[in-house]
Amino acid sequence: FLSLVAEFCWGFFVILILGNFWFLAVLYLLWLYLDWGTPCAGGRRSHWIRSWTVWKYFREYFPIHLIKTSELNPNHNYLLGFHPHGVLVAGAFGNFCTESTFKNLFPGLTPYLHIMPIWFGCPFFREYIMSAGMVSASKESVSHVLSNEGGGHASVIVIGGAEESLNAHPGSLTLNILKRKGFIKMALKHGAHLVPVFSFGENELFKQVANPKGSWLRNVQEKLQKIMGFALPLFHARGVFQYSFGLIPYRQPIHTVVGSPIPVKQNLNPTTEEIDQLHALYLQKLKKLFEEHKSNYGIPAHKSLIFE
């Protein structure tokens, strides 16, 4: 979805350069140069854009729900680990990049969805994603959000990243997390409380071409992901007037469950052992959150999360 919108923006920019409005393209490039650091400095959100009526219909299409299990004191900063990535990351966008759900359940907290820095190099598109509350996933950007002295900021990071989207098959419960400990280190350095978030239904929106590990397709996808920085899952779902094939996601409910916060004491220079201990605790709390709620959302009792 992001790729399609970004391609449209690039196309529009090329038209400006090749057409009679090349001077507008030059002015925009100057603006881009002067504004380059904004995605790492909290972005530039717009309440008006986040409140567009279209996002209400977007949330109701699936529909998307946000479930609160515990209070989050707005006097603290939080790092929310979002799982799983899925193909569309619809739960993360619908709940954290539009108004109503998160704002109503957690007043006093401002969510920032961190995405790959590459998206902020796209002309015009960068302006839109920043207005929706998206910021860079760089260390500098996460530090900026979590450094708010008054609290009230929530960094939302899709922990599995682009690599995890290649596992986004219906019924899949595999999370890429065992080697991902950077978010733990950031939480410790800033004393940000950790909050596990699991989005039930995220992997049910599309059907992906079979790509088991070791297959030629998976090998190609992983190589492209390392080169380009983002993955290219081959997926399909439904069309506008038929349900057999298309790129419109299936109407499957998404329930994004926000867990209880894990208190974190600030440690500017955490040791490897301290990072590993907190990482293990986070995995434990994430698994507990999943087990406590899976029966509510159609997950068989014998199924559990797989960490890799």
PDB file of C-alpha atoms in Angstrom, residues 52-182:
ATOM      1  CA  TRP A  52     -10.266  12.598   7.870  1.00  0.00           C
ATOM      2  CA  THR A  53     -13.571  10.753   7.534  1.00  0.00           C
ATOM      3  CA  VAL A  54     -11.943   8.232   5.199  1.00  0.00           C
ATOM      4  CA  TRP A  55      -9.976   6.780   8.139  1.00  0.00           C
ATOM      5  CA  LYS A  56     -13.253   6.074   9.934  1.00  0.00           C
ATOM      6  CA  TYR A  57     -14.349   3.989   6.950  1.00  0.00           C
ATOM      7  CA  PHE A  58     -10.897   2.382   6.796  1.00  0.00           C
ATOM      8  CA  ARG A  59     -11.207   1.232  10.418  1.00  0.00           C
ATOM      9  CA  GLU A  60     -14.788   0.045   9.935  1.00  0.00           C
ATOM     10  CA  TYR A  61     -13.974  -1.930   6.774  1.00  0.00           C
ATOM     11  CA  PHE A  62     -12.162  -4.725   8.621  1.00  0.00           C
ATOM     12  CA  PRO A  63     -13.139  -3.569  11.345  1.00  0.00           C
ATOM     13  CA  ILE A  64     -10.183  -2.482  13.514  1.00  0.00           C
ATOM     14  CA  HIS A  65     -10.504  -2.488  17.305  1.00  0.00           C
ATOM     15  CA  LEU A  66      -8.094  -1.347  20.025  1.00  0.00           C
ATOM     16  CA  ILE A  67      -8.328  -3.259  23.323  1.00  0.00           C
ATOM     17  CA  LYS A  68      -7.012  -1.735  26.535  1.00  0.00           C
ATOM     18  CA  THR A  69      -5.884  -4.114  29.293  1.00  0.00           C
ATOM     19  CA  SER A  70      -4.162  -1.658  31.623  1.00  0.00           C
ATOM     20  CA  GLU A  71      -3.786   2.040  32.361  1.00  0.00           C
ATOM     21  CA  LEU A  72      -0.806   3.890  30.874  1.00  0.00           C
ATOM     22  CA  ASN A  73       0.108   6.847  33.078  1.00  0.00           C
ATOM     23  CA  PRO A  74       0.699   9.872  30.796  1.00  0.00           C
ATOM     24  CA  ASN A  75       3.432  11.063  33.162  1.00  0.00           C
ATOM     25  CA  HIS A  76       5.725   8.406  31.657  1.00  0.00           C
ATOM     26  CA  ASN A  77       7.072   7.757  28.180  1.00  0.00           C
ATOM     27  CA  TYR A  78       6.428   4.336  26.624  1.00  0.00           C
ATOM     28  CA  LEU A  79       7.870   2.097  23.947  1.00  0.00           C
ATOM     29  CA  LEU A  80       5.131  -0.067  22.430  1.00  0.00           C
ATOM     30  CA  GLY A  81       6.323  -3.187  20.627  1.00  0.00           C
ATOM     31  CA  PHE A  82       3.807  -4.011  17.883  1.00  0.00           C
ATOM     32  CA  HIS A  83       3.387  -7.619  16.669  1.00  0.00           C
ATOM     33  CA  PRO A  84       3.049  -9.052  14.059  1.00  0.00           C
ATOM     34  CA  HIS A  85       4.035  -6.978  11.032  1.00  0.00           C
ATOM     35  CA  GLY A  86       1.616  -8.631   8.625  1.00  0.00           C
ATOM     36  CA  VAL A  87       1.539  -7.380   5.034  1.00  0.00           C
ATOM     37  CA  LEU A  88      -0.347  -4.111   5.509  1.00  0.00           C
ATOM     38  CA  VAL A  89       0.348  -3.298   9.191  1.00  0.00           C
ATOM     39  CA  ALA A  90      -3.294  -2.196   9.199  1.00  0.00           C
ATOM     40  CA  GLY A  91      -3.735  -2.393  12.959  1.00  0.00           C
ATOM     41  CA  ALA A  92      -0.770  -0.116  13.597  1.00  0.00           C
ATOM     42  CA  PHE A  93      -1.905   2.441  11.030  1.00  0.00           C
ATOM     43  CA  GLY A  94      -5.590   2.399  11.969  1.00  0.00           C
ATOM     44  CA  ASN A  95      -4.967   2.734  15.702  1.00  0.00           C
ATOM     45  CA  PHE A  96      -1.896   4.954  15.908  1.00  0.00           C
ATOM     46  CA  CYS A  97      -1.999   7.095  12.729  1.00  0.00           C
ATOM     47  CA  THR A  98      -5.631   8.175  12.895  1.00  0.00           C
ATOM     48  CA  GLU A  99      -7.628   9.845  15.647  1.00  0.00           C
ATOM     49  CA  SER A 100     -10.230   8.302  17.977  1.00  0.00           C
ATOM     50  CA  THR A 101      -9.151   4.814  19.123  1.00  0.00           C
ATOM     51  CA  PHE A 102      -5.844   5.417  20.925  1.00  0.00           C
ATOM     52  CA  LYS A 103      -6.688   8.959  21.939  1.00  0.00           C
ATOM     53  CA  ASN A 104      -9.961   7.882  23.548  1.00  0.00           C
ATOM     54  CA  LEU A 105      -8.499   4.928  25.452  1.00  0.00           C
ATOM     55  CA  PHE A 106      -5.216   6.526  26.492  1.00  0.00           C
ATOM     56  CA  PRO A 107      -5.795  10.271  26.988  1.00  0.00           C
ATOM     57  CA  GLY A 108      -2.663  12.306  27.500  1.00  0.00           C
ATOM     58  CA  LEU A 109      -0.472  10.016  25.385  1.00  0.00           C
ATOM     59  CA  THR A 110       0.733  10.909  21.887  1.00  0.00           C
ATOM     60  CA  PRO A 111       1.671   7.890  19.697  1.00  0.00           C
ATOM     61  CA  TYR A 112       4.461   8.022  17.115  1.00  0.00           C
ATOM     62  CA  LEU A 113       4.633   5.140  14.619  1.00  0.00           C
ATOM     63  CA  HIS A 114       8.256   4.557  13.594  1.00  0.00           C
ATOM     64  CA  ILE A 115       8.778   3.365  10.015  1.00  0.00           C
ATOM     65  CA  MET A 116      11.813   2.779   7.788  1.00  0.00           C
ATOM     66  CA  PRO A 117      13.772   5.990   7.015  1.00  0.00           C
ATOM     67  CA  ILE A 118      13.700   5.190   3.279  1.00  0.00           C
ATOM     68  CA  TRP A 119      10.054   6.311   3.051  1.00  0.00           C
ATOM     69  CA  PHE A 120      10.964   9.875   4.037  1.00  0.00           C
ATOM     70  CA  GLY A 121      13.084  10.299   0.937  1.00  0.00           C
ATOM     71  CA  CYS A 122      10.002  10.160  -1.307  1.00  0.00           C
ATOM     72  CA  PRO A 123       8.831  13.605  -2.486  1.00  0.00           C
ATOM     73  CA  PHE A 124       5.400  14.699  -1.201  1.00  0.00           C
ATOM     74  CA  PHE A 125       4.745  11.259   0.283  1.00  0.00           C
ATOM     75  CA  ARG A 126       6.968  12.147   3.237  1.00  0.00           C
ATOM     76  CA  GLU A 127       4.729  15.121   4.013  1.00  0.00           C
ATOM     77  CA  TYR A 128       1.662  12.908   4.201  1.00  0.00           C
ATOM     78  CA  ILE A 129       3.160  10.178   6.398  1.00  0.00           C
ATOM     79  CA  MET A 130       4.549  12.765   8.814  1.00  0.00           C
ATOM     80  CA  SER A 131       1.146  14.447   9.014  1.00  0.00           C
ATOM     81  CA  ALA A 132      -0.328  11.076  10.013  1.00  0.00           C
ATOM     82  CA  GLY A 133       2.093  10.816  12.938  1.00  0.00           C
ATOM     83  CA  MET A 134       4.754   8.602  11.376  1.00  0.00           C
ATOM     84  CA  VAL A 135       8.413   9.269  12.091  1.00  0.00           C
ATOM     85  CA  SER A 136      11.705   7.611  11.254  1.00  0.00           C
ATOM     86  CA  ALA A 137      12.702   4.345  12.905  1.00  0.00           C
ATOM     87  CA  SER A 138      16.282   5.568  13.340  1.00  0.00           C
ATOM     88  CA  LYS A 139      17.897   5.613  16.784  1.00  0.00           C
ATOM     89  CA  GLU A 140      17.974   9.405  16.659  1.00  0.00           C
ATOM     90  CA  SER A 141      14.221   9.535  16.055  1.00  0.00           C
ATOM     91  CA  VAL A 142      13.308   7.069  18.804  1.00  0.00           C
ATOM     92  CA  SER A 143      15.565   8.951  21.226  1.00  0.00           C
ATOM     93  CA  HIS A 144      13.877  12.226  20.353  1.00  0.00           C
ATOM     94  CA  VAL A 145      10.409  10.835  21.127  1.00  0.00           C
ATOM     95  CA  LEU A 146      11.437   9.102  24.348  1.00  0.00           C
ATOM     96  CA  SER A 147      13.405  12.104  25.624  1.00  0.00           C
ATOM     97  CA  ASN A 148      10.289  14.138  26.366  1.00  0.00           C
ATOM     98  CA  GLU A 149      10.824  15.213  29.968  1.00  0.00           C
ATOM     99  CA  GLY A 150       7.156  15.612  30.772  1.00  0.00           C
ATOM    100  CA  GLY A 151       6.250  12.115  29.609  1.00  0.00           C
ATOM    101  CA  GLY A 152       3.159  11.526  27.482  1.00  0.00           C
ATOM    102  CA  HIS A 153       4.986  10.167  24.417  1.00  0.00           C
ATOM    103  CA  ALA A 154       4.627   6.638  23.046  1.00  0.00           C
ATOM    104  CA  SER A 155       7.024   5.225  20.450  1.00  0.00           C
ATOM    105  CA  VAL A 156       5.320   2.466  18.467  1.00  0.00           C
ATOM    106  CA  ILE A 157       7.812   0.113  16.810  1.00  0.00           C
ATOM    107  CA  VAL A 158       6.900  -2.858  14.620  1.00  0.00           C
ATOM    108  CA  ILE A 159       9.576  -5.099  16.096  1.00  0.00           C
ATOM    109  CA  GLY A 160       9.647  -7.778  13.397  1.00  0.00           C
ATOM    110  CA  GLY A 161      10.248  -5.220  10.671  1.00  0.00           C
ATOM    111  CA  ALA A 162      10.077  -5.846   6.941  1.00  0.00           C
ATOM    112  CA  GLU A 163      11.617  -9.298   7.324  1.00  0.00           C
ATOM    113  CA  GLU A 164       8.605 -10.488   9.322  1.00  0.00           C
ATOM    114  CA  SER A 165       6.197  -9.610   6.505  1.00  0.00           C
ATOM    115  CA  LEU A 166       7.554 -12.625   4.607  1.00  0.00           C
ATOM    116  CA  ASN A 167       5.990 -14.812   7.320  1.00  0.00           C
ATOM    117  CA  ALA A 168       2.598 -13.096   7.007  1.00  0.00           C
ATOM    118  CA  HIS A 169       0.504 -16.106   6.037  1.00  0.00           C
ATOM    119  CA  PRO A 170      -2.995 -16.717   7.421  1.00  0.00           C
ATOM    120  CA  GLY A 171      -2.634 -18.617  10.678  1.00  0.00           C
ATOM    121  CA  SER A 172       1.078 -17.814  11.041  1.00  0.00           C
ATOM    122  CA  LEU A 173       2.257 -17.024  14.568  1.00  0.00           C
ATOM    123  CA  THR A 174       5.988 -16.705  13.856  1.00  0.00           C
ATOM    124  CA  LEU A 175       7.638 -13.522  15.114  1.00  0.00           C
ATOM    125  CA  ASN A 176      11.136 -12.288  14.221  1.00  0.00           C
ATOM    126  CA  ILE A 177      12.258 -11.097  17.616  1.00  0.00           C
ATOM    127  CA  LEU A 178      15.000 -13.231  19.195  1.00  0.00           C
ATOM    128  CA  LYS A 179      17.830 -11.175  17.673  1.00  0.00           C
ATOM    129  CA  ARG A 180      16.018  -7.845  17.844  1.00  0.00           C
ATOM    130  CA  LYS A 181      17.177  -6.172  21.033  1.00  0.00           C
ATOM    131  CA  GLY A 182      17.794  -2.593  19.922  1.00  0.00           C
TER     132      GLY A 182
END
